[in-house]
Amino acid sequence: MSVSRTSSSSSSRLSSATRVALAGGIALSSVVLLSGTAFAHVSVQPQGEAAKGGYATVNIKVPNERDNASTVKLEVNFPLDHPLASVMPQPIPGWKAEVTKSKLSKPLELHGKKINEAVSKVTWTADGSKIGPGQFQQFPLSLGQLPEDADELVLKAIQTYDNKEVVRWIEEAKDGADEPQNPAPVLKLSAASGDHHGGGATAPSASASGDAKSGHDDKAGAHEEKTAAASSSSSDTTARILGVIGILVGIAGVAFGVLAGRRRSA
């Protein structure tokens, strides 16, 4: 009777463990699938900061979503309601970049000059390369001057495969709504900073550099003195220890000699 109950209990525990493992596997699979879907979109990622009124370097990240086709063309469109006077693609081996400009209805002023046209599109076409299945490619761009009156820039992209399939990443997300199936890449702009060229902190002045160098030398000298003192102290301590050991060895030798002499006398 007890054997039957034990067997039933073990089966119950095994069944529960199996259900938990199965549920965990399904949950993990769902997470992986959803993650793959979320990261499969064409996106724009700044390298460092993309501040309002400044300049920035960004990467247009293009994953290949097809198992039987390769990406051979990418077109990125720039909004003319917040025009960018300068958009420069970085050369990429195996890809040809073409920059298209359009006339502005309202001239753009940059560095005291009026500009009547701005970049409206950059197109990359495969020229000996491609984005194969299971691969992605980044297309770097230098942008500027970023608008001061916008929180983001929507860069609508069009991806073309070698089987003539075209995917339009042009859908804009709406507040409170689910993410669209083919969302457009969005470049978030941070608050304006003092440095409008996207650089870091300014270099120190010559006097400040000299003072810093002098201070560094003083600290280095003090450090060397401390090191030398520590080394000297360590040497003295070692010498003392060796001296004590030598005395103890000598005493032990004398004692051994006396003891040996007594044994011979006996």
XYZ file of N, CA and C in Angstrom:
798
model
N 0.838 -1.211 0.000
C 0.000 0.000 0.000
C 0.863 1.246 0.000
N 1.917 1.278 0.871
C 2.808 2.441 0.951
C 3.593 2.596 -0.330
N 3.936 1.447 -0.982
C 4.676 1.511 -2.242
C 3.844 2.198 -3.299
N 2.549 1.886 -3.337
C 1.643 2.490 -4.315
C 1.546 3.977 -4.109
N 1.407 4.406 -2.810
C 1.314 5.841 -2.522
C 2.593 6.565 -2.907
N 3.743 5.916 -2.623
C 5.036 6.525 -2.961
C 5.158 6.696 -4.466
N 4.754 5.665 -5.218
C 4.819 5.722 -6.673
C 3.918 6.810 -7.205
N 2.694 6.936 -6.638
C 1.754 7.965 -7.075
C 2.289 9.353 -6.801
N 2.912 9.514 -5.596
C 3.467 10.815 -5.221
C 4.606 11.199 -6.141
N 5.479 10.223 -6.466
C 6.618 10.493 -7.351
C 6.132 10.877 -8.740
N 5.100 10.178 -9.228
C 4.552 10.491 -10.544
C 3.979 11.895 -10.564
N 3.309 12.262 -9.445
C 2.708 13.597 -9.363
C 3.777 14.670 -9.408
N 4.885 14.423 -8.603
C 5.968 15.419 -8.593
C 6.622 15.520 -9.958
N 6.814 14.371 -10.637
C 7.420 14.358 -11.956
C 6.553 15.096 -12.963
N 5.229 14.889 -12.857
C 4.298 15.561 -13.765
C 4.346 17.066 -13.572
N 4.404 17.489 -12.300
C 4.475 18.924 -12.010
C 5.758 19.520 -12.548
N 6.884 18.817 -12.341
C 8.172 19.308 -12.830
C 8.167 19.414 -14.353
N 7.524 18.418 -15.000
C 7.450 18.434 -16.465
C 6.645 19.631 -16.959
N 5.501 19.888 -16.245
C 4.675 21.032 -16.645
C 5.423 22.348 -16.475
N 6.173 22.469 -15.368
C 6.938 23.697 -15.120
C 8.005 23.889 -16.185
N 8.718 22.780 -16.513
C 9.769 22.854 -17.526
C 9.189 23.229 -18.879
N 8.018 22.634 -19.222
C 7.370 22.927 -20.497
C 6.945 24.377 -20.563
N 6.339 24.877 -19.452
C 5.915 26.275 -19.421
C 7.106 27.210 -19.542
N 8.219 26.861 -18.867
C 9.420 27.688 -18.947
C 9.980 27.715 -20.354
N 9.955 26.542 -21.025
C 10.463 26.480 -22.388
C 9.637 27.321 -23.343
N 8.297 27.249 -23.168
C 7.414 28.054 -24.025
C 7.655 29.539 -23.795
N 7.791 29.934 -22.515
C 8.030 31.345 -22.199
C 9.340 31.821 -22.787
N 10.399 30.988 -22.673
C 11.701 31.373 -23.208
C 11.650 31.497 -24.717
N 10.943 30.551 -25.362
C 10.811 30.617 -26.815
C 10.091 31.877 -27.247
N 9.061 32.261 -26.498
C 8.311 33.476 -26.828
C 9.193 34.702 -26.708
N 10.014 34.742 -25.627
C 10.898 35.879 -25.436
C 11.895 35.985 -26.578
N 12.474 34.837 -26.964
C 13.454 34.834 -28.050
C 12.824 35.300 -29.351
N 11.626 34.781 -29.636
C 10.947 35.168 -30.871
C 10.609 36.648 -30.879
N 10.072 37.134 -29.754
C 9.724 38.552 -29.681
C 10.958 39.430 -29.772
N 12.058 38.993 -29.137
C 13.291 39.765 -29.190
C 13.806 39.830 -30.608
N 13.750 38.697 -31.325
C 14.207 38.685 -32.705
C 13.400 39.634 -33.561
N 12.088 39.677 -33.310
C 11.234 40.579 -34.081
C 11.552 42.024 -33.771
N 11.776 42.324 -32.484
C 11.999 43.710 -32.080
C 13.309 44.248 -32.621
N 14.337 43.390 -32.711
C 15.641 43.858 -33.129
C 15.876 43.690 -34.622
N 14.860 43.252 -35.378
C 15.029 43.019 -36.801
C 14.731 44.253 -37.627
N 14.354 45.352 -36.987
C 14.004 46.561 -37.720
C 15.237 47.362 -38.100
N 15.117 48.123 -39.180
C 16.142 49.107 -39.519
C 16.066 50.204 -38.465
N 17.201 50.586 -37.906
C 17.211 51.568 -36.822
C 18.371 52.534 -36.982
N 18.317 53.632 -36.222
C 19.398 54.613 -36.216
C 19.906 54.744 -34.783
N 21.232 54.667 -34.621
C 21.844 54.687 -33.298
C 22.979 55.714 -33.276
N 22.900 56.718 -32.390
C 23.976 57.719 -32.322
C 25.221 57.149 -31.671
N 26.366 57.612 -32.130
C 27.629 57.269 -31.489
C 27.955 58.391 -30.504
N 27.615 58.171 -29.269
C 27.793 59.228 -28.273
C 26.513 60.039 -28.152
N 26.642 61.362 -28.238
C 25.513 62.257 -28.014
C 25.010 62.866 -29.316
N 23.693 62.992 -29.422
C 23.062 63.693 -30.535
C 22.258 64.836 -29.927
N 22.936 65.958 -29.663
C 22.326 67.082 -28.951
C 21.730 68.091 -29.919
N 20.657 68.719 -29.486
C 20.016 69.748 -30.302
C 21.006 70.868 -30.610
N 21.028 71.294 -31.870
C 21.918 72.377 -32.269
C 23.352 71.962 -32.494
N 23.658 70.677 -32.278
C 25.028 70.208 -32.431
C 25.200 69.313 -33.640
N 26.348 68.640 -33.665
C 26.668 67.687 -34.719
C 26.754 66.296 -34.107
N 26.532 65.282 -34.910
C 26.544 63.914 -34.385
C 26.947 62.934 -35.464
N 27.478 61.810 -35.020
C 27.751 60.681 -35.905
C 26.790 59.568 -35.523
N 26.096 59.031 -36.507
C 25.099 57.994 -36.242
C 25.353 56.795 -37.148
N 24.808 55.657 -36.739
C 24.864 54.438 -37.549
C 23.454 54.035 -37.940
N 23.242 53.820 -39.227
C 21.990 53.230 -39.687
C 22.217 51.716 -39.693
N 21.546 51.016 -38.785
C 21.738 49.572 -38.639
C 20.688 48.824 -39.459
N 21.171 47.986 -40.372
C 20.271 47.285 -41.290
C 20.464 45.777 -41.159
N 19.529 45.075 -40.517
C 19.602 43.608 -40.458
C 18.935 42.987 -41.685
N 19.367 41.818 -42.061
C 18.740 41.085 -43.156
C 17.677 40.171 -42.565
N 16.431 40.347 -42.963
C 15.316 39.601 -42.380
C 14.906 38.379 -43.185
N 15.549 38.143 -44.308
C 15.135 37.047 -45.178
C 16.155 35.902 -45.144
N 15.641 34.685 -45.276
C 16.508 33.509 -45.284
C 16.972 33.141 -46.685
N 16.309 33.679 -47.693
C 16.622 33.285 -49.069
C 16.942 34.474 -49.965
N 17.292 35.624 -49.358
C 17.617 36.806 -50.158
C 18.598 37.690 -49.397
N 19.292 38.542 -50.127
C 20.279 39.442 -49.526
C 19.899 40.890 -49.804
N 20.223 41.769 -48.863
C 19.956 43.193 -49.036
C 21.036 43.804 -49.928
N 20.598 44.523 -50.958
C 21.555 45.101 -51.913
C 21.379 46.608 -52.078
N 20.397 47.191 -51.345
C 20.186 48.635 -51.478
C 19.471 49.175 -50.248
N 19.881 50.369 -49.834
C 19.228 51.043 -48.710
C 19.089 52.522 -49.039
N 17.898 53.044 -48.805
C 17.614 54.466 -49.027
C 17.100 55.072 -47.726
N 17.754 56.122 -47.260
C 17.347 56.808 -46.035
C 16.952 58.236 -46.380
N 15.733 58.608 -45.989
C 15.199 59.936 -46.296
C 15.240 60.841 -45.071
N 15.568 62.117 -45.293
C 15.687 63.083 -44.213
C 14.562 64.117 -44.308
N 13.993 64.490 -43.158
C 12.868 65.440 -43.172
C 13.319 66.836 -43.584
N 12.555 67.461 -44.469
C 12.884 68.809 -44.911
C 12.221 69.875 -44.051
N 11.326 69.454 -43.115
C 10.766 70.435 -42.202
C 11.773 70.786 -41.099
N 12.760 69.918 -40.898
C 13.901 70.192 -40.022
C 15.165 69.836 -40.808
N 15.516 70.649 -41.786
C 16.584 70.288 -42.722
C 17.962 70.241 -42.074
N 18.796 69.382 -42.633
C 20.190 69.252 -42.225
C 21.066 69.714 -43.388
N 21.886 70.709 -43.135
C 22.732 71.240 -44.197
C 23.869 70.283 -44.543
N 24.287 69.491 -43.568
C 25.428 68.599 -43.792
C 25.065 67.164 -43.413
N 25.152 66.275 -44.398
C 24.980 64.840 -44.185
C 26.073 64.153 -44.994
N 27.045 63.563 -44.303
C 28.180 62.951 -44.994
C 28.281 61.472 -44.650
N 28.182 60.597 -45.648
C 28.325 59.155 -45.393
C 29.798 58.758 -45.299
N 30.081 57.818 -44.442
C 31.439 57.279 -44.340
C 31.600 56.186 -45.390
N 32.713 56.185 -46.135
C 32.908 55.147 -47.156
C 32.874 53.749 -46.545
N 32.179 52.830 -47.234
C 32.075 51.438 -46.799
C 32.506 50.554 -47.966
N 33.511 49.724 -47.766
C 33.955 48.836 -48.849
C 32.801 47.982 -49.372
N 32.655 47.946 -50.688
C 31.610 47.129 -51.297
C 30.269 47.820 -51.446
N 30.210 49.124 -51.048
C 28.961 49.875 -51.161
C 29.235 51.250 -51.771
N 28.326 51.684 -52.630
C 28.425 53.010 -53.250
C 27.354 53.912 -52.648
N 27.771 55.086 -52.141
C 26.832 56.020 -51.503
C 26.571 57.213 -52.413
N 25.313 57.615 -52.462
C 24.902 58.779 -53.263
C 24.057 59.705 -52.394
N 24.453 60.983 -52.353
C 23.746 61.985 -51.549
C 22.886 62.844 -52.465
N 21.603 62.936 -52.129
C 20.661 63.734 -52.918
C 20.233 64.961 -52.122
N 20.262 66.149 -52.772
C 19.845 67.394 -52.119
C 18.585 67.939 -52.781
N 17.804 68.662 -51.986
C 16.573 69.280 -52.501
C 16.541 70.740 -52.082
N 15.868 71.544 -52.904
C 15.756 72.973 -52.603
C 14.796 73.193 -51.443
N 15.106 74.196 -50.633
C 14.277 74.517 -49.471
C 13.351 75.680 -49.784
N 12.132 75.588 -49.285
C 11.193 76.687 -49.464
C 11.615 77.897 -48.630
N 12.287 77.605 -47.515
C 12.802 78.665 -46.650
C 14.295 78.420 -46.434
N 15.144 79.375 -46.830
C 16.594 79.196 -46.696
C 16.995 78.888 -45.258
N 18.035 78.075 -45.132
C 18.565 77.684 -43.836
C 19.837 78.479 -43.566
N 19.936 79.054 -42.370
C 21.127 79.843 -42.031
C 22.056 78.986 -41.175
N 23.299 78.890 -41.614
C 24.289 78.084 -40.910
C 25.630 78.795 -40.948
N 26.168 79.088 -39.751
C 27.458 79.794 -39.625
C 27.463 81.115 -40.389
N 26.343 81.816 -40.307
C 26.250 83.127 -40.939
C 25.974 83.086 -42.431
N 25.786 81.907 -42.988
C 25.523 81.781 -44.427
C 24.124 81.214 -44.651
N 23.478 81.687 -45.731
C 22.159 81.180 -46.083
C 22.307 80.017 -47.052
N 21.632 78.928 -46.729
C 21.701 77.722 -47.549
C 20.325 77.468 -48.142
N 20.275 77.321 -49.462
C 18.996 77.165 -50.167
C 18.620 75.707 -50.425
N 19.498 74.780 -50.103
C 19.192 73.372 -50.301
C 19.766 72.540 -49.156
N 19.176 71.390 -48.959
C 19.603 70.504 -47.878
C 19.502 69.061 -48.353
N 20.209 68.175 -47.664
C 20.193 66.755 -48.023
C 18.819 66.172 -47.726
N 18.244 65.541 -48.715
C 16.928 64.917 -48.538
C 17.000 63.396 -48.564
N 18.108 62.845 -49.070
C 18.184 61.388 -49.186
C 19.632 60.931 -49.362
N 19.942 59.792 -48.746
C 21.222 59.114 -48.983
C 20.902 57.681 -49.392
N 21.502 57.245 -50.499
C 21.236 55.904 -51.027
C 22.528 55.113 -51.102
N 22.512 53.917 -50.495
C 23.644 53.006 -50.592
C 23.259 51.856 -51.517
N 24.116 51.576 -52.493
C 23.878 50.476 -53.422
C 25.052 49.512 -53.372
N 24.736 48.221 -53.308
C 25.788 47.210 -53.233
C 26.685 47.292 -54.455
N 27.992 47.305 -54.217
C 28.971 47.369 -55.288
C 30.077 46.354 -54.980
N 29.705 45.088 -55.051
C 30.646 44.025 -54.721
C 30.391 43.422 -53.357
N 29.406 43.936 -52.645
C 29.073 43.402 -51.324
C 27.564 43.296 -51.199
N 27.097 42.763 -50.074
C 25.668 42.656 -49.791
C 25.500 42.225 -48.343
N 24.265 42.317 -47.858
C 23.950 41.856 -46.504
C 23.229 40.529 -46.644
N 23.909 39.440 -46.293
C 23.341 38.108 -46.485
C 22.421 37.701 -45.351
N 21.751 36.568 -45.497
C 20.870 36.050 -44.442
C 21.644 35.862 -43.136
N 21.018 36.293 -42.031
C 21.651 36.172 -40.733
C 22.741 37.197 -40.478
N 22.822 38.243 -41.308
C 23.849 39.268 -41.160
C 23.205 40.656 -41.028
N 24.024 41.624 -40.608
C 23.574 43.015 -40.600
C 24.745 43.901 -41.005
N 24.412 45.136 -41.382
C 25.423 46.104 -41.800
C 25.104 47.453 -41.179
N 26.143 48.187 -40.781
C 25.957 49.533 -40.266
C 26.477 50.548 -41.293
N 25.688 51.602 -41.492
C 26.037 52.649 -42.444
C 26.245 53.956 -41.670
N 27.492 54.357 -41.413
C 27.759 55.555 -40.611
C 27.490 56.847 -41.380
N 26.967 57.837 -40.642
C 26.681 59.157 -41.200
C 27.120 60.240 -40.220
N 27.638 61.325 -40.759
C 27.918 62.517 -39.963
C 26.809 63.522 -40.254
N 26.114 63.973 -39.204
C 24.954 64.855 -39.371
C 25.189 66.197 -38.690
N 24.649 67.247 -39.275
C 24.710 68.559 -38.622
C 24.197 69.652 -39.547
N 23.871 70.699 -39.034
C 23.651 70.977 -37.629
C 22.258 70.484 -37.252
N 22.151 69.777 -36.125
C 20.867 69.222 -35.729
C 19.920 70.344 -35.308
N 18.623 70.185 -35.565
C 17.664 71.241 -35.219
C 17.570 71.477 -33.720
N 17.278 72.711 -33.353
C 17.125 73.070 -31.940
C 15.668 73.029 -31.492
N 14.752 72.966 -32.461
C 13.319 73.013 -32.141
C 12.621 71.672 -32.364
N 13.357 70.575 -32.222
C 12.755 69.249 -32.392
C 13.355 68.294 -31.372
N 12.560 67.315 -30.952
C 13.019 66.311 -29.997
C 13.513 65.038 -30.677
N 13.179 64.892 -31.953
C 13.582 63.703 -32.681
C 13.533 63.953 -34.184
N 14.224 63.111 -34.919
C 14.195 63.141 -36.375
C 13.759 61.768 -36.878
N 12.741 61.744 -37.713
C 12.254 60.499 -38.290
C 12.937 60.306 -39.643
N 13.716 59.234 -39.756
C 14.473 58.955 -40.979
C 13.860 57.743 -41.671
N 12.955 57.993 -42.590
C 12.259 56.896 -43.264
C 13.217 56.169 -44.204
N 13.193 54.818 -44.117
C 14.149 54.010 -44.875
C 13.435 53.009 -45.777
N 14.090 52.692 -46.890
C 13.573 51.707 -47.836
C 14.674 50.682 -48.093
N 14.368 49.416 -47.816
C 15.329 48.322 -47.938
C 14.956 47.443 -49.129
N 15.943 47.184 -49.998
C 15.685 46.395 -51.204
C 16.539 45.130 -51.195
N 15.903 43.990 -51.529
C 16.585 42.702 -51.588
C 16.903 42.327 -53.040
N 17.816 41.356 -53.184
C 18.216 40.970 -54.538
C 17.154 40.156 -55.266
N 16.054 39.780 -54.576
C 14.946 39.116 -55.258
C 13.851 40.121 -55.629
N 14.223 41.416 -55.602
C 13.349 42.542 -55.986
C 12.324 42.904 -54.910
N 12.365 42.235 -53.761
C 11.442 42.593 -52.679
C 11.867 43.920 -52.058
N 10.902 44.774 -51.751
C 11.168 46.086 -51.153
C 10.393 46.195 -49.832
N 11.094 46.552 -48.770
C 10.468 46.746 -47.462
C 10.596 48.215 -47.096
N 9.457 48.857 -46.828
C 9.432 50.290 -46.535
C 9.299 50.513 -45.026
N 10.386 50.978 -44.425
C 10.386 51.305 -43.001
C 10.009 52.777 -42.846
N 8.716 53.046 -42.990
C 8.261 54.439 -43.059
C 7.101 54.753 -42.111
N 6.651 53.773 -41.343
C 5.496 53.984 -40.464
C 5.930 54.668 -39.162
N 5.257 55.749 -38.811
C 5.579 56.497 -37.599
C 4.727 56.000 -36.433
N 5.374 55.819 -35.297
C 4.675 55.351 -34.102
C 3.774 56.441 -33.550
N 2.638 56.046 -32.989
C 1.690 56.990 -32.400
C 1.563 56.722 -30.904
N 1.394 57.789 -30.139
C 1.284 57.659 -28.688
C 0.094 56.774 -28.311
N 0.340 55.812 -27.424
C -0.721 54.939 -26.945
C -1.045 53.789 -27.861
N -0.422 53.737 -29.035
C -0.705 52.665 -29.988
C 0.441 51.659 -30.006
N 0.159 50.468 -30.506
C 1.200 49.448 -30.627
C 2.221 49.865 -31.680
N 3.400 49.288 -31.571
C 4.443 49.593 -32.551
C 4.001 49.121 -33.931
N 4.163 49.941 -34.951
C 3.756 49.526 -36.301
C 4.613 48.372 -36.809
N 4.137 47.731 -37.829
C 4.840 46.567 -38.366
C 6.180 46.946 -38.979
N 6.220 48.063 -39.673
C 7.460 48.534 -40.303
C 7.773 49.957 -39.823
N 8.219 50.090 -38.571
C 8.458 51.422 -38.016
C 9.648 52.135 -38.672
N 9.526 53.433 -38.800
C 10.620 54.234 -39.354
C 11.688 54.442 -38.284
N 12.961 54.453 -38.660
C 14.024 54.748 -37.689
C 13.850 56.150 -37.118
N 14.058 56.290 -35.806
C 13.887 57.572 -35.129
C 15.158 57.924 -34.363
N 15.695 59.111 -34.636
C 16.873 59.598 -33.925
C 16.419 60.541 -32.819
N 16.594 60.124 -31.561
C 16.217 60.951 -30.421
C 17.298 62.005 -30.187
N 16.870 63.241 -29.960
C 17.801 64.346 -29.724
C 17.814 64.692 -28.246
N 18.998 64.829 -27.686
C 19.140 65.199 -26.282
C 19.164 66.714 -26.139
N 19.128 67.191 -24.893
C 19.133 68.632 -24.634
C 20.394 69.267 -25.191
N 20.269 70.530 -25.597
C 21.400 71.254 -26.170
C 22.527 71.370 -25.160
N 23.761 71.246 -25.653
C 24.940 71.387 -24.800
C 25.729 72.613 -25.241
N 26.712 72.988 -24.430
C 27.515 74.169 -24.746
C 28.384 73.968 -25.965
N 28.815 72.722 -26.208
C 29.674 72.430 -27.346
C 28.809 71.968 -28.504
N 28.625 72.821 -29.526
C 27.754 72.494 -30.652
C 28.460 71.674 -31.722
N 29.677 71.264 -31.483
C 30.382 70.473 -32.478
C 30.483 69.016 -32.071
N 29.772 68.667 -31.006
C 29.741 67.263 -30.606
C 31.016 66.791 -29.957
N 31.911 67.726 -29.582
C 33.170 67.337 -28.966
C 33.042 67.223 -27.476
N 34.120 66.837 -26.831
C 34.113 66.712 -25.381
C 34.513 68.012 -24.736
N 35.056 67.943 -23.526
C 35.453 69.134 -22.797
C 36.603 69.814 -23.503
N 36.702 71.125 -23.360
C 37.758 71.878 -24.009
C 39.097 71.536 -23.380
N 40.170 71.720 -24.173
C 41.505 71.403 -23.680
C 41.928 72.434 -22.659
N 42.721 72.068 -21.647
C 43.157 73.017 -20.635
C 44.120 74.031 -21.227
N 44.203 75.227 -20.602
C 45.099 76.263 -21.078
C 46.538 75.870 -20.808
N 47.501 76.633 -21.428
C 48.914 76.308 -21.274
C 49.337 76.419 -19.821
N 48.874 77.514 -19.129
C 49.261 77.695 -17.736
C 48.692 76.591 -16.866
N 47.434 76.236 -17.175
C 46.811 75.160 -16.398
C 47.547 73.856 -16.624
N 47.985 73.645 -17.902
C 48.721 72.427 -18.199
C 50.048 72.421 -17.469
N 50.710 73.619 -17.427
C 51.984 73.713 -16.735
C 51.822 73.451 -15.262
N 50.773 74.060 -14.646
C 50.530 73.842 -13.228
C 50.240 72.377 -12.952
N 49.433 71.798 -13.846
C 49.084 70.382 -13.650
C 50.327 69.522 -13.758
N 51.211 69.890 -14.745
C 52.429 69.112 -14.923
C 53.332 69.245 -13.715
N 53.446 70.530 -13.196
C 54.282 70.759 -12.022
C 53.765 69.977 -10.828
N 52.445 70.042 -10.642
C 51.844 69.296 -9.542
C 52.091 67.810 -9.688
N 51.994 67.347 -10.960
C 52.224 65.924 -11.204
C 53.662 65.546 -10.863
N 54.624 66.443 -11.257
C 56.027 66.164 -10.964
C 56.274 66.120 -9.460
N 55.656 67.092 -8.712
C 55.824 67.108 -7.261
C 55.310 65.819 -6.640
N 54.130 65.418 -7.109
C 53.550 64.193 -6.574
C 54.418 62.992 -6.919
N 54.961 63.016 -8.155
C 55.816 61.906 -8.571
C 57.071 61.854 -7.710
N 57.666 63.068 -7.427
C 58.860 63.111 -6.586
C 58.585 62.601 -5.185
N 57.458 63.041 -4.626
C 57.092 62.589 -3.281
C 56.883 61.080 -3.260
N 56.256 60.591 -4.335
C 56.015 59.149 -4.413
C 57.327 58.388 -4.471
N 58.301 58.933 -5.254
C 59.595 58.272 -5.364
C 60.323 58.266 -4.022
N 60.244 59.421 -3.286
C 60.883 59.486 -1.974
C 60.292 58.461 -1.019
N 58.946 58.372 -1.035
C 58.289 57.384 -0.172
C 58.699 55.976 -0.549
N 58.791 55.737 -1.873
C 59.181 54.404 -2.334
C 60.596 54.073 -1.897
N 61.499 55.090 -2.037
C 62.890 54.872 -1.638
C 62.989 54.611 -0.132
N 62.222 55.421 0.654
C 62.240 55.239 2.104
C 61.721 53.864 2.483
N 60.649 53.462 1.812
C 60.074 52.142 2.096
C 61.064 51.050 1.745
N 61.763 51.248 0.587
C 62.747 50.254 0.163
C 63.891 50.156 1.162
N 64.369 51.367 1.637
C 65.455 51.389 2.615
C 65.043 50.714 3.910
N 63.813 51.042 4.365
C 63.301 50.432 5.590
C 63.192 48.932 5.455
N 62.738 48.512 4.262
C 62.597 47.078 4.020
C 63.958 46.397 4.055
N 64.988 47.076 3.470
C 66.332 46.509 3.453
C 66.882 46.379 4.866
N 66.671 47.455 5.699
C 67.138 47.410 7.081
C 66.483 46.264 7.843
N 65.182 46.124 7.642
C 64.455 45.053 8.342
C 64.982 43.687 7.932
N 65.220 43.538 6.629
C 65.741 42.251 6.140
C 67.113 41.956 6.741
N 67.976 43.006 6.802
C 69.319 42.822 7.357
C 69.248 42.410 8.824
N 68.345 43.061 9.564
C 68.200 42.719 10.981
C 67.746 41.277 11.156
N 66.788 40.878 10.351
C 66.273 39.508 10.452
C 67.375 38.506 10.161
N 68.156 38.788 9.083
C 69.248 37.884 8.741
C 70.294 37.826 9.855
N 70.548 38.994 10.471
C 71.520 39.028 11.575
C 71.068 38.181 12.744
N 69.793 38.317 13.112
C 69.240 37.524 14.220
C 69.318 36.046 13.905
N 68.970 35.696 12.642
C 69.031 34.285 12.247
C 70.464 33.773 12.366
N 71.442 34.605 11.950
C 72.844 34.199 12.042
C 73.267 33.959 13.485
N 72.825 34.840 14.390
C 73.158 34.672 15.818
C 72.567 33.388 16.358
N 71.292 33.133 15.997
C 70.640 31.916 16.479
C 71.346 30.670 15.964
N 71.755 30.723 14.701
C 72.473 29.583 14.132
C 73.791 29.367 14.853
N 74.494 30.484 15.162
C 75.762 30.386 15.888
C 75.574 29.786 17.262
N 74.548 30.256 17.973
C 74.266 29.712 19.314
C 73.956 28.234 19.238
N 73.159 27.861 18.220
C 72.802 26.451 18.058
C 74.046 25.624 17.793
N 74.980 26.162 17.005
C 76.212 25.431 16.699
C 77.065 25.227 17.946
N 77.188 26.309 18.771
C 77.969 26.201 20.000
C 77.362 25.170 20.941
N 76.020 25.234 21.063
C 75.340 24.286 21.954
C 75.550 22.862 21.482
N 75.466 22.674 20.166
C 75.662 21.329 19.618
C 77.062 20.827 19.893
N 78.076 21.734 19.767
C 79.462 21.355 20.021
C 79.678 20.966 21.477
N 79.127 21.741 22.402
C 79.258 21.436 23.828
C 78.645 20.092 24.157
N 77.419 19.861 23.575
C 76.726 18.614 23.834
C 77.515 17.431 23.303
N 78.098 17.614 22.133
C 78.885 16.514 21.532
C 80.125 16.228 22.396
N 80.754 17.284 22.931
C 81.937 17.086 23.769
C 81.600 16.323 25.044
N 80.470 16.629 25.632
C 80.044 15.951 26.850
C 79.810 14.466 26.585
N 79.187 14.198 25.401
C 78.924 12.794 25.087
C 80.237 12.021 24.938
N 81.236 12.659 24.310
C 82.533 11.962 24.162
C 83.171 11.711 25.520
N 83.089 12.685 26.408
C 83.661 12.537 27.762
C 82.982 11.402 28.499
N 81.665 11.305 28.327
C 80.935 10.247 28.996
C 81.339 8.904 28.404
